[in-house]
Every structure is written in structure tokens, then in C-alpha cells.
Short mmCIF file of C-alpha atoms in Angstrom, two decimals:
data_model
loop_
_atom_site.label_atom_id
_atom_site.label_comp_id
_atom_site.label_asym_id
_atom_site.label_seq_id
_atom_site.Cartn_x
_atom_site.Cartn_y
_atom_site.Cartn_z
CA MET A 101 19.28 -59.80 -5.60
CA ALA A 102 20.62 -57.39 -8.72
CA THR A 103 18.91 -54.54 -6.83
CA LYS A 104 21.13 -55.00 -3.86
CA LEU A 105 24.20 -55.60 -5.77
CA LEU A 106 23.39 -52.36 -7.83
CA LEU A 107 23.06 -50.41 -4.65
CA THR A 108 26.33 -51.90 -3.12
CA LEU A 109 27.91 -50.85 -6.05
CA ALA A 110 26.62 -47.27 -6.13
CA ILE A 111 27.47 -47.02 -2.27
CA CYS A 112 31.14 -48.19 -3.07
CA ARG A 113 31.30 -45.73 -5.75
CA LEU A 114 30.05 -43.08 -3.06
CA ILE A 115 32.79 -44.33 -0.98
CA VAL A 116 35.57 -44.12 -3.41
CA THR A 117 34.08 -40.57 -4.72
CA VAL A 118 33.42 -38.77 -1.75
CA GLY A 119 35.79 -40.44 0.61
CA PHE A 120 33.58 -41.42 3.56
CA ARG A 121 34.15 -44.37 5.28
CA PHE A 122 30.72 -46.10 5.48
CA ASP A 123 30.12 -49.67 5.55
CA PRO A 124 28.54 -50.51 1.86
CA THR A 125 25.76 -52.65 3.67
CA GLU A 126 24.85 -50.03 6.37
CA LEU A 127 22.28 -48.44 4.05
CA LEU A 128 20.96 -51.59 3.08
CA ARG A 129 20.16 -52.24 6.89
CA LEU A 130 18.43 -49.27 7.63
CA GLY A 131 15.10 -51.02 7.87
CA LEU A 132 13.60 -48.49 5.47
CA ASN A 133 9.88 -48.97 4.47
CA GLY A 134 10.49 -46.88 1.30
CA ASN A 135 13.14 -47.87 -1.97
CA LEU A 136 16.67 -46.65 -2.41
CA SER A 137 17.51 -46.61 -5.73
CA VAL A 138 19.95 -46.09 -8.16
CA ALA A 139 17.72 -46.56 -11.31
CA VAL A 140 18.93 -44.65 -14.24
CA ALA A 141 15.64 -42.94 -14.70
CA ASP A 142 15.05 -41.92 -11.26
CA LEU A 143 18.96 -40.68 -11.05
CA GLU A 144 18.36 -38.42 -14.04
CA THR A 145 14.88 -37.00 -12.68
CA ALA A 146 16.79 -35.64 -9.77
CA SER A 147 19.82 -34.62 -11.45
CA VAL A 148 17.79 -31.84 -13.20
CA ASP A 149 15.04 -28.80 -12.23
CA PHE A 150 12.45 -26.36 -13.43
CA GLY A 151 15.19 -23.78 -14.16
CA GLY A 152 17.20 -26.17 -16.25
CA LEU A 153 20.24 -24.19 -15.73
CA HIS A 154 22.27 -26.67 -13.80
CA ARG A 155 22.73 -30.40 -13.42
CA ALA A 156 24.02 -32.45 -10.47
CA GLU A 157 24.97 -36.24 -10.15
CA PRO A 158 23.47 -37.85 -7.23
CA MET A 159 24.27 -41.04 -6.21
CA ALA A 160 20.83 -42.50 -4.89
CA VAL A 161 17.73 -41.78 -4.77
CA LEU A 162 15.23 -42.69 -1.39
CA ASN A 163 11.44 -42.71 -2.20
CA PRO A 164 10.25 -42.82 1.69
CA ALA A 165 7.58 -44.74 2.69
CA THR A 166 7.39 -42.72 6.22
CA ALA A 167 9.10 -39.68 8.02
CA GLU A 168 10.88 -42.48 10.05
CA ASP A 169 12.59 -43.60 6.66
CA VAL A 170 13.57 -39.78 6.16
CA ALA A 171 15.08 -39.69 9.56
CA ARG A 172 17.27 -43.05 9.36
CA LEU A 173 18.70 -41.70 6.20
CA VAL A 174 19.86 -38.46 7.91
CA LYS A 175 20.89 -40.24 10.75
CA ALA A 176 23.26 -42.67 8.97
CA ALA A 177 24.59 -39.32 7.21
CA TYR A 178 25.25 -37.90 10.53
CA ASP A 179 26.85 -40.57 12.26
CA SER A 180 29.14 -41.66 9.18
CA ALA A 181 32.67 -41.25 10.11
CA HIS A 182 32.82 -38.56 7.29
CA GLY A 183 29.34 -37.99 6.04
CA PHE A 184 27.77 -37.97 2.98
CA THR A 185 25.04 -35.00 2.06
CA VAL A 186 21.19 -35.03 1.74
CA SER A 187 18.77 -33.03 -0.21
CA ALA A 188 15.16 -33.05 -0.13
CA ARG A 189 13.36 -32.73 -3.34
CA GLY A 190 9.60 -32.23 -4.03
CA HIS A 191 8.39 -31.39 -7.45
CA GLY A 192 11.62 -30.46 -8.62
CA HIS A 193 10.47 -26.57 -9.28
CA SER A 194 13.65 -24.93 -7.94
CA ILE A 195 15.06 -22.74 -10.39
CA ASN A 196 18.96 -22.73 -9.47
CA GLY A 197 19.62 -26.49 -8.46
CA GLN A 198 18.55 -25.67 -4.51
CA ALA A 199 17.26 -29.07 -4.08
CA MET A 200 19.71 -30.90 -6.25
CA ILE A 201 22.80 -32.74 -5.09
CA THR A 202 26.27 -34.09 -6.47
CA ASN A 203 27.56 -37.43 -4.67
CA GLY A 204 24.86 -37.80 -1.89
CA VAL A 205 21.17 -39.09 -1.58
CA VAL A 206 18.25 -36.95 -2.79
CA ILE A 207 15.27 -37.72 -0.72
CA GLN A 208 12.33 -37.95 -3.41
CA MET A 209 9.49 -36.39 -1.19
CA SER A 210 6.90 -36.11 -3.65
CA GLY A 211 6.79 -39.61 -5.33
CA GLY A 212 8.75 -41.30 -8.03
CA SER A 213 8.98 -44.50 -9.92
CA ASN A 214 9.92 -46.46 -6.66
CA SER A 215 7.28 -44.56 -3.95
CA LYS A 216 5.18 -46.31 -1.50
CA GLN A 217 4.62 -43.10 0.30
CA LYS A 218 0.97 -42.91 1.28
CA LEU A 219 0.20 -39.51 0.83
CA LEU A 220 -3.02 -38.84 2.23
CA THR A 221 -4.17 -35.57 4.11
CA GLU A 222 -6.15 -35.80 7.37
CA VAL A 223 -8.48 -32.68 7.64
CA SER A 224 -10.17 -31.97 11.32
CA GLU A 225 -13.28 -30.13 10.27
CA LYS A 226 -13.73 -29.15 14.29
CA PHE A 227 -10.66 -27.20 14.33
CA MET A 228 -9.85 -26.11 10.98
CA TYR A 229 -6.64 -27.94 10.05
CA ALA A 230 -5.15 -30.28 7.43
CA ASP A 231 -2.26 -32.54 8.28
CA VAL A 232 -0.46 -33.06 5.45
CA TRP A 233 2.68 -35.08 4.14
CA GLY A 234 5.69 -32.64 3.55
CA GLY A 235 5.78 -33.96 -0.06
CA GLU A 236 2.28 -33.41 -0.97
CA LEU A 237 1.27 -31.20 -3.72
CA TRP A 238 -1.10 -28.36 -2.91
CA ILE A 239 -3.32 -29.29 -5.73
CA ASP A 240 -3.66 -32.72 -3.98
CA VAL A 241 -4.21 -30.59 -0.61
CA LEU A 242 -6.93 -28.95 -2.28
CA THR A 243 -8.64 -32.14 -3.68
CA SER A 244 -8.68 -33.55 -0.13
CA THR A 245 -9.88 -30.44 1.75
CA LEU A 246 -12.68 -29.47 -0.50
CA GLU A 247 -14.42 -32.41 0.49
CA TYR A 248 -15.33 -31.13 3.71
CA GLY A 249 -16.07 -27.70 2.04
CA LEU A 250 -12.35 -26.19 3.60
CA ALA A 251 -9.47 -24.69 1.80
CA PRO A 252 -6.20 -23.46 2.88
CA LYS A 253 -6.14 -19.47 3.18
CA SER A 254 -2.76 -18.75 1.36
CA TRP A 255 -1.62 -20.00 -1.83
CA THR A 256 1.12 -19.70 -4.45
CA ASP A 257 -0.12 -18.86 -8.25
CA TYR A 258 1.11 -22.44 -9.16
CA LEU A 259 -0.21 -25.77 -7.28
CA TYR A 260 1.84 -28.37 -8.31
CA LEU A 261 4.69 -27.96 -5.77
CA SER A 262 5.19 -29.63 -2.59
CA VAL A 263 4.02 -28.27 1.03
CA GLY A 264 7.68 -28.59 2.24
CA GLY A 265 9.07 -26.88 -0.83
CA THR A 266 6.97 -23.84 -0.52
CA LEU A 267 7.26 -23.67 3.18
CA SER A 268 11.04 -23.74 3.05
CA ASN A 269 10.80 -20.50 1.24
CA ALA A 270 7.47 -18.79 1.77
CA GLY A 271 4.79 -19.41 -0.26
CA ILE A 272 3.23 -16.34 -2.08
CA SER A 273 0.39 -15.09 -4.06
CA GLY A 274 -2.20 -12.59 -4.23
CA GLN A 275 -3.68 -13.69 -1.02
CA ALA A 276 -0.77 -12.66 1.11
CA PHE A 277 -1.76 -9.23 1.74
CA ASN A 278 -4.78 -10.38 3.54
CA HIS A 279 -3.66 -13.63 5.09
CA GLY A 280 0.10 -13.33 5.19
CA PRO A 281 2.22 -15.91 3.19
CA GLN A 282 1.96 -19.63 3.64
CA ILE A 283 4.51 -19.63 6.19
CA ASN A 284 1.93 -17.71 8.48
CA ASN A 285 -0.69 -20.23 8.20
CA VAL A 286 0.75 -23.27 9.58
CA HIS A 287 0.19 -24.55 13.00
CA GLU A 288 2.74 -27.39 13.54
CA LEU A 289 5.21 -29.09 11.64
CA ASP A 290 7.02 -32.46 11.82
CA VAL A 291 10.81 -31.73 11.12
CA VAL A 292 13.88 -34.13 10.64
CA THR A 293 16.83 -32.41 11.51
CA GLY A 294 20.34 -32.68 10.07
CA LYS A 295 21.21 -34.77 13.18
CA GLY A 296 18.28 -37.31 12.23
CA GLU A 297 15.87 -36.35 15.01
CA LEU A 298 12.30 -36.60 14.29
CA LEU A 299 10.98 -33.68 16.10
CA THR A 300 7.03 -32.21 16.24
CA CYS A 301 7.33 -28.48 16.65
CA SER A 302 5.09 -25.41 16.93
CA GLU A 303 4.72 -22.05 18.45
CA LYS A 304 4.88 -23.66 21.90
CA GLU A 305 6.74 -27.05 21.48
CA ASN A 306 10.75 -26.73 19.81
CA SER A 307 9.30 -23.36 18.88
CA GLU A 308 13.00 -22.51 17.49
CA LEU A 309 13.07 -25.28 15.12
CA PHE A 310 9.37 -24.18 13.77
CA HIS A 311 10.30 -20.78 13.09
CA ALA A 312 13.74 -21.86 11.64
CA ALA A 313 12.40 -24.36 9.21
CA LEU A 314 9.41 -22.11 7.77
CA GLY A 315 11.43 -20.14 4.92
CA GLY A 316 14.72 -21.89 6.28
CA LEU A 317 15.87 -23.14 2.53
CA GLY A 318 15.71 -26.71 3.76
CA GLN A 319 18.66 -25.50 6.03
CA PHE A 320 17.65 -26.98 9.70
CA GLY A 321 15.63 -30.01 8.35
CA ILE A 322 13.30 -31.71 6.10
CA ILE A 323 9.64 -30.89 6.55
CA THR A 324 8.05 -34.22 6.75
CA ARG A 325 4.54 -32.97 8.13
CA ALA A 326 2.81 -29.78 8.39
CA ARG A 327 -0.69 -28.88 9.93
CA ILE A 328 -2.14 -26.34 7.55
CA ALA A 329 -4.71 -23.55 8.95
CA LEU A 330 -8.02 -23.91 6.95
CA GLU A 331 -10.96 -21.71 5.84
CA GLN A 332 -14.54 -22.26 4.76
CA ALA A 333 -14.12 -22.56 0.94
CA PRO A 334 -15.67 -20.12 -1.39
CA GLN A 335 -17.50 -21.57 -4.53
CA ARG A 336 -17.21 -19.40 -7.30
CA VAL A 337 -14.72 -16.21 -8.05
CA ARG A 338 -15.46 -13.04 -9.69
CA TRP A 339 -11.83 -12.44 -11.68
CA ILE A 340 -11.52 -8.94 -12.95
CA ARG A 341 -8.62 -7.39 -14.82
CA VAL A 342 -8.04 -3.47 -15.27
CA LEU A 343 -5.36 -1.58 -17.02
CA TYR A 344 -3.42 1.22 -16.18
CA SER A 345 -0.79 3.42 -18.18
CA ASN A 346 0.60 5.18 -15.31
CA PHE A 347 2.47 3.41 -13.03
CA SER A 348 2.43 5.74 -9.96
CA THR A 349 -1.61 5.52 -10.38
CA PHE A 350 -1.12 1.41 -10.55
CA THR A 351 0.64 1.27 -7.44
CA GLU A 352 -1.53 3.70 -5.57
CA ASP A 353 -4.25 1.43 -6.24
CA GLN A 354 -2.50 -1.80 -5.39
CA GLU A 355 -1.31 0.07 -2.10
CA TYR A 356 -4.82 1.28 -1.23
CA LEU A 357 -6.46 -2.32 -2.05
CA ILE A 358 -3.93 -4.20 0.28
CA SER A 359 -4.68 -1.73 3.37
CA LEU A 360 -8.25 -2.89 3.24
CA HIS A 361 -7.00 -6.38 4.69
CA GLY A 362 -8.28 -5.46 8.01
CA LYS A 363 -11.67 -4.64 6.71
CA PRO A 364 -15.00 -7.15 6.77
CA ALA A 365 -14.77 -9.57 3.33
CA SER A 366 -17.49 -7.67 2.04
CA GLN A 367 -15.27 -4.45 1.85
CA LYS A 368 -12.23 -5.95 0.41
CA PHE A 369 -11.10 -7.88 -2.24
CA ASP A 370 -9.61 -11.58 -1.87
CA TYR A 371 -6.69 -11.62 -3.98
CA VAL A 372 -4.64 -8.67 -5.46
CA GLU A 373 -1.83 -9.18 -8.21
CA GLY A 374 -0.75 -7.26 -10.78
CA PHE A 375 1.74 -7.55 -14.04
CA VAL A 376 3.76 -5.33 -16.28
CA ILE A 377 3.25 -5.31 -19.97
CA VAL A 378 6.17 -4.31 -22.04
CA ASP A 379 5.45 -6.87 -25.14
CA GLU A 380 2.58 -6.44 -26.98
CA GLY A 381 2.12 -9.73 -27.80
CA LEU A 382 2.41 -11.18 -24.09
CA ILE A 383 -0.79 -9.57 -22.94
CA ASN A 384 -3.00 -12.15 -24.97
CA ASN A 385 -0.44 -14.87 -24.27
CA TRP A 386 -0.50 -18.16 -21.99
CA ARG A 387 -0.09 -16.40 -18.66
CA SER A 388 -2.51 -13.46 -19.79
CA SER A 389 -4.85 -15.76 -21.90
CA PHE A 390 -7.92 -14.07 -19.90
CA PHE A 391 -8.82 -11.72 -22.57
CA SER A 392 -10.51 -12.41 -25.64
CA PRO A 393 -8.77 -13.79 -28.95
CA SER A 394 -11.43 -12.00 -30.98
CA ASN A 395 -10.48 -8.56 -29.03
CA PRO A 396 -6.77 -8.82 -28.13
CA VAL A 397 -5.58 -5.98 -26.07
CA LYS A 398 -3.33 -3.26 -28.11
CA ILE A 399 -0.53 -1.34 -26.05
CA SER A 400 -0.11 1.37 -28.99
CA SER A 401 -4.03 1.80 -28.81
CA LEU A 402 -3.79 2.56 -24.95
CA LYS A 403 -1.24 5.63 -24.82
CA SER A 404 0.81 3.80 -22.83
CA GLU A 405 3.70 5.56 -20.70
CA GLY A 406 6.93 4.74 -22.03
CA GLY A 407 5.39 1.86 -24.10
CA VAL A 408 4.57 0.04 -20.78
CA LEU A 409 1.35 -0.96 -19.56
CA TYR A 410 0.20 -2.16 -16.19
CA CYS A 411 -2.57 -4.76 -15.47
CA LEU A 412 -4.21 -5.04 -11.81
CA GLU A 413 -5.81 -8.08 -11.12
CA ILE A 414 -8.23 -8.67 -8.28
CA THR A 415 -10.73 -11.28 -7.05
CA LYS A 416 -13.82 -11.22 -5.33
CA ASN A 417 -15.00 -14.85 -3.46
CA TYR A 418 -18.38 -15.96 -3.07
CA HIS A 419 -20.99 -18.35 -2.70
CA LEU A 420 -23.93 -19.07 -4.51
CA SER A 421 -26.05 -18.24 -1.70
CA ASN A 422 -24.74 -14.54 -1.68
CA ALA A 423 -24.35 -14.25 -5.59
CA ASP A 424 -26.96 -11.52 -5.80
CA ILE A 425 -24.94 -8.82 -3.66
CA VAL A 426 -21.40 -9.71 -5.25
CA ASP A 427 -22.10 -7.38 -8.12
CA GLN A 428 -22.59 -4.53 -5.78
CA GLU A 429 -19.73 -5.02 -3.36
CA ILE A 430 -17.10 -5.25 -6.74
CA GLU A 431 -18.65 -2.12 -8.22
CA THR A 432 -18.25 -0.02 -4.75
CA LEU A 433 -14.45 -0.84 -4.66
CA LEU A 434 -14.29 -0.41 -8.11
CA LYS A 435 -15.41 3.33 -7.82
CA LYS A 436 -12.40 4.10 -5.88
CA LEU A 437 -9.96 3.08 -8.45
CA LYS A 438 -8.09 4.96 -11.40
CA TYR A 439 -7.76 2.51 -13.95
CA ILE A 440 -8.33 3.01 -17.72
CA PRO A 441 -12.09 3.92 -18.82
CA ALA A 442 -13.36 0.66 -20.59
CA SER A 443 -10.53 -1.54 -19.85
CA VAL A 444 -12.45 -3.99 -17.38
CA PHE A 445 -12.31 -7.36 -18.53
CA THR A 446 -14.24 -10.08 -16.07
CA THR A 447 -14.68 -13.64 -16.16
CA ASP A 448 -16.49 -15.95 -13.39
CA LEU A 449 -15.25 -19.17 -12.59
CA PRO A 450 -15.05 -22.26 -9.76
CA TYR A 451 -13.32 -21.43 -7.35
CA VAL A 452 -10.68 -24.34 -8.19
CA ASP A 453 -10.37 -23.36 -11.66
CA PHE A 454 -9.05 -19.96 -10.56
CA LEU A 455 -6.55 -21.62 -8.27
CA ASP A 456 -5.52 -23.91 -10.60
CA ARG A 457 -5.39 -21.30 -13.37
CA VAL A 458 -1.35 -21.50 -14.22
CA HIS A 459 -1.63 -25.26 -14.68
CA LYS A 460 -3.94 -24.77 -17.72
CA ALA A 461 -1.44 -22.44 -19.50
CA GLU A 462 1.25 -25.31 -18.35
CA LEU A 463 -0.75 -27.79 -20.67
CA LYS A 464 -0.95 -25.39 -23.39
CA LEU A 465 2.71 -24.80 -23.21
CA ARG A 466 3.45 -28.42 -23.40
CA SER A 467 1.59 -29.29 -26.00
CA LYS A 468 3.85 -26.61 -28.09
CA GLY A 469 6.83 -28.09 -26.47
CA LEU A 470 7.59 -24.85 -24.82
CA TRP A 471 7.85 -25.96 -20.97
CA GLU A 472 10.75 -28.06 -20.60
CA VAL A 473 13.07 -25.22 -21.45
CA PRO A 474 15.39 -23.18 -18.93
CA HIS A 475 13.83 -20.65 -16.69
CA PRO A 476 16.17 -18.15 -15.69
CA TRP A 477 13.61 -16.85 -13.38
CA LEU A 478 14.02 -13.65 -10.82
CA ASN A 479 12.26 -12.68 -7.90
CA LEU A 480 12.70 -9.68 -5.80
CA PHE A 481 11.43 -8.05 -2.97
CA VAL A 482 11.26 -4.15 -3.40
CA PRO A 483 10.65 -1.48 -0.93
CA LYS A 484 7.80 0.51 -1.64
CA SER A 485 9.87 3.73 -1.27
CA ARG A 486 11.78 2.77 -4.21
CA ILE A 487 9.31 0.95 -6.67
CA ALA A 488 8.83 4.30 -8.88
CA ASP A 489 12.53 4.12 -9.47
CA PHE A 490 12.62 0.55 -10.27
CA ASP A 491 9.82 1.03 -12.61
CA LYS A 492 11.93 3.50 -14.39
CA GLY A 493 15.22 1.78 -14.24
CA VAL A 494 13.88 -1.75 -15.32
CA PHE A 495 10.60 -1.62 -17.12
CA LYS A 496 11.53 1.34 -19.02
CA GLY A 497 14.89 0.98 -19.21
CA ILE A 498 16.72 -2.21 -19.06
CA LEU A 499 13.86 -4.41 -20.43
CA GLY A 500 13.41 -2.81 -23.54
CA ASN A 501 10.13 -3.84 -25.43
CA LYS A 502 10.62 -7.70 -25.17
CA THR A 503 10.20 -10.20 -22.94
CA SER A 504 9.49 -14.04 -23.06
CA GLY A 505 7.37 -14.57 -19.76
CA PRO A 506 5.16 -12.67 -17.45
CA ILE A 507 6.28 -10.05 -14.94
CA LEU A 508 4.23 -9.97 -11.75
CA ILE A 509 4.18 -7.16 -9.57
CA TYR A 510 2.35 -6.48 -6.51
CA PRO A 511 2.50 -5.43 -2.92
CA MET A 512 2.57 -7.02 0.64
CA ASN A 513 1.67 -6.02 4.17
CA LYS A 514 4.85 -6.54 5.96
CA ASN A 515 2.92 -6.89 9.33
CA LYS A 516 1.63 -10.16 7.64
CA TRP A 517 5.03 -11.57 7.98
CA ASP A 518 6.54 -13.18 11.21
CA GLU A 519 9.93 -12.00 11.55
CA ARG A 520 11.09 -14.97 13.82
CA SER A 521 10.80 -17.22 10.74
CA SER A 522 14.02 -17.41 8.45
CA VAL A 523 12.60 -15.34 5.55
CA VAL A 524 14.05 -11.82 5.37
CA THR A 525 12.31 -9.21 3.79
CA PRO A 526 12.69 -5.39 3.11
CA GLU A 527 12.51 -3.06 6.33
CA GLU A 528 9.38 -0.83 4.98
CA GLU A 529 5.97 -1.59 5.92
CA VAL A 530 4.92 -2.42 2.30
CA PHE A 531 7.00 -4.12 -0.17
CA TYR A 532 6.66 -5.78 -3.50
CA LEU A 533 7.14 -8.87 -5.19
CA VAL A 534 8.66 -8.06 -8.71
CA GLY A 535 9.05 -11.72 -10.45
CA PHE A 536 10.49 -12.08 -13.84
CA LEU A 537 9.39 -15.34 -14.88
CA ARG A 538 10.74 -15.81 -18.55
CA SER A 539 11.54 -18.99 -20.36
CA ALA A 540 14.30 -18.98 -22.40
CA LEU A 541 14.22 -20.27 -26.21
CA THR A 542 16.16 -21.36 -29.13
CA ASN A 543 13.76 -19.66 -31.82
CA GLY A 544 16.07 -17.58 -33.52
CA ASP A 545 15.13 -14.66 -31.29
CA GLU A 546 18.57 -13.07 -29.70
CA THR A 547 16.42 -11.51 -27.08
CA GLN A 548 15.05 -14.68 -25.84
CA THR A 549 18.21 -17.24 -25.44
CA LEU A 550 19.39 -18.04 -21.95
CA GLU A 551 22.64 -15.73 -22.70
CA TYR A 552 20.72 -12.99 -22.93
CA LEU A 553 18.18 -13.18 -20.19
CA SER A 554 20.63 -14.47 -17.55
CA ASN A 555 22.72 -11.08 -18.76
CA GLN A 556 19.59 -9.12 -17.80
CA ASN A 557 19.21 -10.33 -14.95
CA TYR A 558 22.64 -9.53 -13.84
CA GLN A 559 21.87 -5.76 -15.26
CA ILE A 560 18.69 -5.67 -12.95
CA LEU A 561 20.31 -6.69 -9.74
CA LYS A 562 23.51 -4.37 -10.48
CA PHE A 563 20.83 -1.39 -11.14
CA CYS A 564 19.67 -2.01 -7.99
CA GLU A 565 23.20 -2.25 -6.58
CA ASP A 566 24.16 1.07 -7.94
CA ALA A 567 20.72 2.79 -7.18
CA LYS A 568 21.04 1.40 -3.45
CA ILE A 569 17.84 -0.13 -3.68
CA LYS A 570 17.88 -2.62 -1.09
CA ILE A 571 16.10 -5.35 -2.66
CA LYS A 572 16.01 -8.73 -1.05
CA GLN A 573 15.78 -11.64 -3.37
CA TYR A 574 12.74 -13.94 -2.76
CA LEU A 575 13.96 -18.04 -3.72
CA PRO A 576 17.61 -16.53 -3.38
CA HIS A 577 20.24 -17.67 -5.12
CA TYR A 578 23.99 -16.63 -4.38
CA THR A 579 27.14 -18.14 -5.14
CA THR A 580 29.23 -17.26 -2.14
CA GLN A 581 28.73 -16.89 1.63
CA ARG A 582 29.31 -13.06 1.55
CA GLU A 583 26.66 -12.73 -0.88
CA TRP A 584 24.44 -14.49 1.79
CA ARG A 585 25.85 -12.58 4.81
CA ASP A 586 24.86 -9.44 2.85
CA HIS A 587 21.41 -10.70 1.85
CA PHE A 588 20.35 -11.64 5.88
CA GLY A 589 22.12 -8.98 6.96
CA ASP A 590 24.20 -9.09 10.27
CA LYS A 591 21.45 -9.69 12.59
CA TYR A 592 19.50 -12.38 10.88
CA TRP A 593 23.01 -13.86 9.66
CA THR A 594 23.96 -14.53 13.08
CA ARG A 595 20.68 -15.88 13.83
CA PHE A 596 20.73 -18.20 10.78
CA GLN A 597 24.36 -19.37 11.19
CA GLN A 598 23.47 -20.29 15.05
CA ARG A 599 20.43 -22.23 13.92
CA LYS A 600 22.73 -24.17 11.78
CA LEU A 601 24.51 -24.73 14.46
CA ASP A 602 22.16 -25.84 16.32
CA PHE A 603 20.05 -28.11 14.21
CA ASP A 604 22.49 -29.15 10.96
CA PRO A 605 26.10 -28.91 12.51
CA ARG A 606 27.72 -31.05 10.20
CA HIS A 607 26.02 -29.23 7.13
CA ILE A 608 24.73 -32.28 5.72
CA LEU A 609 21.47 -30.74 4.54
CA ALA A 610 20.35 -28.81 1.09
CA THR A 611 23.91 -28.06 0.24
CA GLY A 612 22.50 -27.08 -3.37
CA GLN A 613 21.51 -23.57 -1.68
CA ARG A 614 25.20 -22.82 -1.55
CA ILE A 615 24.94 -21.47 1.95
CA PHE A 616 27.30 -23.82 4.05
CA MET A 617 29.84 -26.10 2.85
CA PRO A 618 30.06 -29.36 4.71
CA SER A 619 31.90 -29.53 7.64
CA PHE A 620 33.43 -32.99 7.17
CA ASN A 621 34.86 -32.73 3.62
CA PRO A 622 34.85 -29.62 1.75
CA ASN A 623 35.44 -31.53 -1.52
CA THR A 624 32.27 -33.20 -1.23
CA ALA A 625 30.49 -29.50 -1.72
CA SER A 626 28.02 -29.71 -4.75
CA TRP A 627 29.38 -26.42 -6.38
#
């Protein structure tokens, strides 16, 4: 009784604050199998994200038990006289409040204190796919599929992200050159549109919604189920890191390695990434704790170019049955590369341990109280033709010799991306992901403060604008619709707008992205 009273009071507050005329008891009568919560703890969790840069004030949190729960709530928002906004939240790993909402309802897809979700992954060994709840975390998908000796083909570096969350962006890691992003490895989706319709979609069925939702930033629907392509899971991974002091040599080798994507498995690596080292301490810290503590790497001893080193990360997957030939395959591939002699660092580990490598670093940071801090991350797609200019202007210019987190850099093949999805990438056939994954600290070092790092992000974007480097933001964040139009370009913006009109005409969904203002009452927008 007390819970219903709290909910009624919360909904009445929603009416007063937001201004929609909606029967206060209506949400209680939706026949939800999950829990609609106004508990302080649930609201607090939904009011922040991993970025730690923004706060929101949701009015309620729904922990759905079924896809029908999601559909009923969105339909109630769509049908109400003046509407209210709805935002799906996975593991809360967005950076700039994209999954947050003020004066609306958050759908907590990845569980919560009142969750009744049954997050079971169903695996088809015969057809090599897994049907997965949209709020399921990739680490749990991996655990389920490995029971059948199978695993998804494409990954993100961090596995404690929700399936629906990464598919709403793209989902990338060092396998993308070979398999494409995660959105290119999906057979089918169940999506709740902004009209409250629960639709199954694929290449053949509701195909426009299928391609819209993939990389759609949550604008066209909430992904409640995804059918993920699988492959035979390797047992072990040979993980190799080599160093470079010359940027052009580093990028030439990376581009050569991703050009091998069509070769047999024995003639290519399975994962290609890299990172930039501008801070001597960084190479031996959490993201790079690959090197021996007893033999730390020193930038000064390697004659770096402009005080910067570059590290190439590559892996070779294998089964114990073919372990005897892995060394030869690796040796043949390494002979083609021009890294610094004697800079090869190698480790061998189970496949699961390699995929889950960042989580181990997370636990280390949590133990030091360095995880729950602001994360002013910036991720960019940079065209191949301008990556050398980016190196000179940013890595050797703006950054100086200090950073508070890893800087990833690796190339991808555009032909592995489906342009029918909602993601936009540079026009060139090869483009680089450059990720500045910094943490803002209050340790007395000005160069690690949130203000300093945020200003540095602005300088990087301004440099690209002034140098006419046609970057695209990944996990994009803009504050005006004009910036969003520039991000998509005229052609793709027109398509994006039409898809919004088709699937979320009242602009109910994902207002934290700040792309479209709710049409029913501009004053309810969350920005």
C-alpha cells in the first residue's frame, strides 16, 4: 500500500512538473510484471552515469520483467494527452548523460534493486546464434555461449556493457577490422518503437527499423532482444605488444595488418589495436599493465619521436590442438613488421581472460578509489589521409607529455560497416578510432582536473575543425541540432529525421542525446 502511495505521489508530481494530463493511477494499471520504482536508491542510480559529468532527475524507474513491460510503458507515454519521455538505461556506461532523463521514466534494462528480469541467453548450436535480452551484459552472453564452445565474433574492449547499449552505438574493438562492429553481426532484433509497438525486425522483416535501430543512439526504439552471430570459440590467446618510435611506420604496419582481413585465419592476426604513449608512467599502469613491473618500459631509452611512443597490440587465437603451429604463424607475420627491435612483449592466456582484461584493471582502480571519478572521454573516427596531421597537432602538440588515461588508436575497414545503419563514419576506405580515455582526478595535478581535460577535448575538436580534418565523433555528444546536422551531413541527416518521424514521432525516446526536443512540450526537454 505504501509503495502504491509513493508511486501515486510521484506521478502526481510528474503531472505538476511536466504538465501532462495523465490519470495518476494509469501507470499502476498497465499490468506490468516488473517493478515501477520511486525508491531513492533507484532514482539516484539512474541520475548519474559513468562519465560523471551530468546529473538528471528521473521521476521513476521501471525494472521490466518482459519486453511487453517496455512496450506498455512507452505506449502509455505515446498515448498520453501531453506525453512524457522515456529513456532506456543499460549498465550506465554513457559519458555525457545520453541514457539519462529529467522529468521522465528510466527503463533499467540491466537489472536493478527491484528487478524481476530473467536474463537467460538462448543459444542455437545448429545455426550459430544467441538470442539475448537487450539489457544483458556481454560478459554474461560470453559465459552462456562458452557452454556450447561458441562466442560472439565482435567485441568491445569492456564486457560489462549491455547488448542494447553497444548495438545502439556500434560496438567496436580490435576485431572490427575483420568482422566489422557488433552491429554488423546481428541477425534479428526485437524493438519497442516510440509508438509503443513491439516489432521483430531483420534484413527481411521491418528492415528499415532494423537498420535504424543499429547505431541509432536509442532514437528509434528500445532493443529488447538481439540475435547475435556466433563462431567457434578459441581456447587460448597469444597476446603480443611491440613498440614504435616512428608514427608513419606504426600506421603503415597497422594498415597492412587490417588489409589481411580476407586471408585465411593462419595468415592474419585476430585482433589489431594500438595506443599512444605520451606519459612515461602510463605505459606501465592499469590499461597497459602488460609489461613486467621488474622491467618497466622507459620512453627515454627508446629514442621516441617528439617524446611519443606507439604500441601495437595484436593477438593470435588458437586451440590446444593446433598450439604447435601458432609460433610459426606469428613469426611469419611479425617478420613483415617494422617495430623497434627487441621490443616484443608476449603473454599467453585463456580466451576469456583476454576478453575480460579491462575488468581486471577496473577492479584494481576500484580498490584505489579511482573508478568512481569523472571520465571526460572523447572518441573520434579520423580519416586515414589525415591521421599523420592529427598525430602532429594532437599527440605531439596539444597533449604535451601528460595524460590521465590511455589513448587508443587503431584502423578499421569501411567495407566492414553497413551504411544502411544509423552510424556515420568518414568517407575514406580506412579510418582510425582515436579514443582519449582519461579520468579526472583531484590529486593536486592541474593537468588531471576535469576542467583541464574538458578544455583539452575542446582544443582537440577545434584543431580538427581549423585543420579541416573531417572527423566523426564516436559515442557522439553535441548540444545543438545544428551540430547534429553537421555530424550526419545533409544526406544522412535527412534519413535520420525521416526515421525519427516514422518510429518516434512524438520524440519520446532518449532525449538525453539532445538530438530532438520532445514535440508535446518543449519545456520537458532534459537539457
